[in-house]
C-alpha atoms as one frame of an Amber mdcrd trajectory, in Angstrom:
protein
   8.095 -28.298  -4.170   6.128 -24.577  -3.549   7.804 -21.409  -4.518   9.414
 -19.783  -0.844   8.791 -15.960  -1.880   6.285 -14.046  -1.492   4.200 -13.055
  -3.450   2.925  -9.225  -3.846   0.028  -7.504  -5.089   0.409  -3.088  -5.468
  -2.452  -2.096  -6.375  -2.545   1.186  -7.313  -4.935   3.840  -7.528  -3.761
   7.620  -8.486  -6.813   9.160  -9.796  -4.403  12.433 -11.453  -2.015  10.668
 -13.253  -0.758  13.657 -15.838  -0.086  15.819 -12.901   1.733  12.652 -10.859
   5.766  13.268 -10.099   6.162  10.566  -7.484   3.858   7.716  -7.536   3.623
   6.994 -10.674   7.387   6.786 -11.591   7.670   4.170  -7.962   4.275   2.540
  -9.331   5.951   1.997 -12.536  10.405   1.107 -10.631   7.668  -1.276  -9.544
   7.687  -3.708 -12.419   9.820  -5.784 -13.892  10.116  -8.257 -10.467   9.189
 -12.271 -11.029   7.056 -12.042  -7.562   5.577  -8.917  -7.786   2.087  -7.964
  -9.872   1.198  -4.369 -11.181  -2.315  -3.356 -10.888  -3.284   0.258 -12.551
  -6.930   0.218 -10.182  -7.791   3.769 -12.836  -6.776   2.687 -15.943  -8.069
  -0.977 -15.480 -11.660  -0.075 -14.588 -12.550   3.734 -15.774 -16.390   3.482
 -15.575 -15.841   1.527 -11.793 -17.495  -1.308 -12.831 -15.260  -3.398 -10.119
 -14.940  -7.356 -11.461 -15.876  -8.447  -7.536 -14.382 -12.544  -9.018 -11.328
 -11.501 -10.396  -9.933  -9.181  -7.593 -11.071 -11.708  -5.270  -8.868 -14.527
  -7.224  -5.398 -12.117  -6.659  -6.529 -11.781  -3.783  -5.866 -15.021  -3.604
  -3.177 -15.174  -5.264  -1.024 -13.375  -3.306   0.263 -13.207   0.014   1.088
  -9.760   0.095  -1.133  -6.836   0.032  -0.212  -3.220  -1.196  -2.260  -0.320
  -1.259   0.059   2.760  -3.547  -1.905   5.630  -4.084  -1.897  10.111  -2.726
  -3.280  10.788   0.603  -6.531  12.499  -0.519  -7.863  14.032   2.328  -6.529
  11.846   4.957  -8.077   9.154   2.689  -7.745   6.957  -0.218  -8.774   7.974
  -3.750 -12.655   7.013  -4.040 -11.819   4.038  -6.403  -9.381   2.769  -3.558
 -12.172   2.691  -0.931 -14.738   1.252  -4.063 -12.998  -1.916  -4.817 -12.529
  -2.385  -0.519 -17.052  -1.998  -0.142 -17.231  -4.548  -2.988 -14.175  -7.252
  -3.322 -13.917  -7.188   0.620 -17.702  -9.021   1.083 -18.455 -11.208   4.261
 -17.789 -14.215   3.712 -15.033 -14.072   1.811 -13.054 -11.452   3.441 -14.530
 -11.487   6.928 -17.361 -13.691   8.940 -17.061 -16.751   9.785 -16.547 -18.268
   6.330 -14.452 -15.153   5.584 -11.121 -16.449   5.695  -9.123 -16.298   1.598
  -6.434 -12.647   3.236  -5.598 -14.646   6.884  -2.289 -14.940   7.852  -1.394
 -12.344   4.523   1.151  -8.706   5.037  -0.739  -5.493   3.856   0.683  -2.145
   3.883   0.606   1.691   1.755   2.822   3.116  -0.153   1.525   6.322  -0.120
   2.916  10.770  -0.545   1.893  12.983   1.188   1.032  16.677  -0.133   2.809
  18.396   3.958   5.007  17.525   5.419   5.823  14.715   8.211   5.817  17.421
  10.754   2.662  18.740  10.101   1.404  15.200  11.019   1.491  14.665  14.742
  -0.464  16.081  17.575   0.668  19.235  17.379   0.966  19.968  13.694  -1.171
  21.374  11.552  -3.179  18.279  10.578  -3.540  17.086  14.000  -2.494  13.201
  14.068   0.555  10.546  12.571   0.021   9.744   9.000  -0.294   6.171  11.295
  -3.007   7.511  12.979  -5.313   8.309   9.454  -4.502   5.470   8.445  -6.686
   3.175  11.201  -9.462   2.231   9.053  -7.252  -0.330   6.793  -4.969  -1.069
   9.923  -8.502  -1.879  11.348  -9.369  -3.735   7.758  -6.600  -5.668   7.730
  -7.441  -6.673  11.675 -10.588  -7.673  10.406  -9.868  -9.622   7.665  -6.842
 -11.426   9.559  -4.364  -9.370   7.517  -0.634  -7.285   9.875  -1.240  -4.500
   8.877   2.386  -3.165   8.483   3.604   0.762   8.935   3.321   2.720   6.378
   6.014   2.962   2.998   5.261   7.325   2.989   6.642  10.376   1.465   6.022
  13.496   3.151   6.234  17.116   0.751   5.412  15.606  -2.097   4.982  18.527
  -3.475   8.636  19.976  -3.560  10.523  16.362  -3.319  11.547  16.139  -6.887
  13.127  20.243  -7.061  15.158  18.620  -2.953  15.567  15.913  -5.407  14.026
  12.987  -2.451  12.100  11.310  -5.252  15.449   8.584  -6.759  16.132   8.200
  -3.267  12.124   7.206  -2.015  12.271   4.953  -5.330  15.691   3.279  -4.676
  14.351   2.674  -0.958  11.305   0.987  -2.444  12.636  -1.268  -4.930  14.988
  -2.521  -2.382  11.373  -3.211   0.411  10.233  -5.065  -2.241  12.944  -7.331
  -3.452  13.296  -7.313   0.789   9.948  -9.095   0.913   9.816 -10.855  -1.674
  12.647 -13.153  -0.493  11.368 -12.762   3.155  14.175 -10.551   4.914  11.440
  -8.459   6.115  11.092  -8.938   9.765   7.548  -8.346   9.571   6.887  -8.168
  13.944   9.225  -4.541  13.944   7.619  -3.451  10.703   4.540  -3.946  11.515
   4.993  -1.053  14.804   6.625   1.369  13.515   5.579   4.719  12.166   6.853
   5.009   9.540   8.461   1.805   7.489  10.958   3.685   5.329  12.470   5.479
   8.399  14.921   3.021   9.044  15.053   0.041   6.691  17.996  -0.956   7.811
  16.620  -1.704  10.958  13.509  -4.207   9.316  15.318  -5.763   6.233  17.841
  -8.849   6.798  20.742  -9.323   5.023
């Protein structure tokens, strides 16, 4: 009998971990779950020489793919982009025979330095976080994955002093358990602007 739990792959990318107040604790808090695999891409590939075959097999082995990263210039850190460029090959991830990712779920767990109010049309950054992630949403669309709203923390630079980090980590652990136990409402989660706006609306107890 197959395991009914969802297997989650977390691909963590942070090039300056000694300065991280949120992403590293969030990544460390993701470890130790039975159905979660955590990969520190910068630790694994310090020279950017990505093992494509190994990474593709990791994708095959998991049901839910998570990109965990700080938002750098409205995008991912460079190694995560390199990973996308090399691993998501034609014939594997897309194309008439590239069906390996179809049916999987995809989401981003990210931090942003600006306030949430700055991520809107009238704000400093002119776009919502969901709009800025549209290249990744289209990546999911092209590869047959279902894109879920991002799990995001804004105002990262002041989150520690404002005592928001502990609750953020607690919510993330709740999300991981819900995904693994098939208690996340994907239809609702795919439509939100931010997954952690209202966890009670997406998690079925």
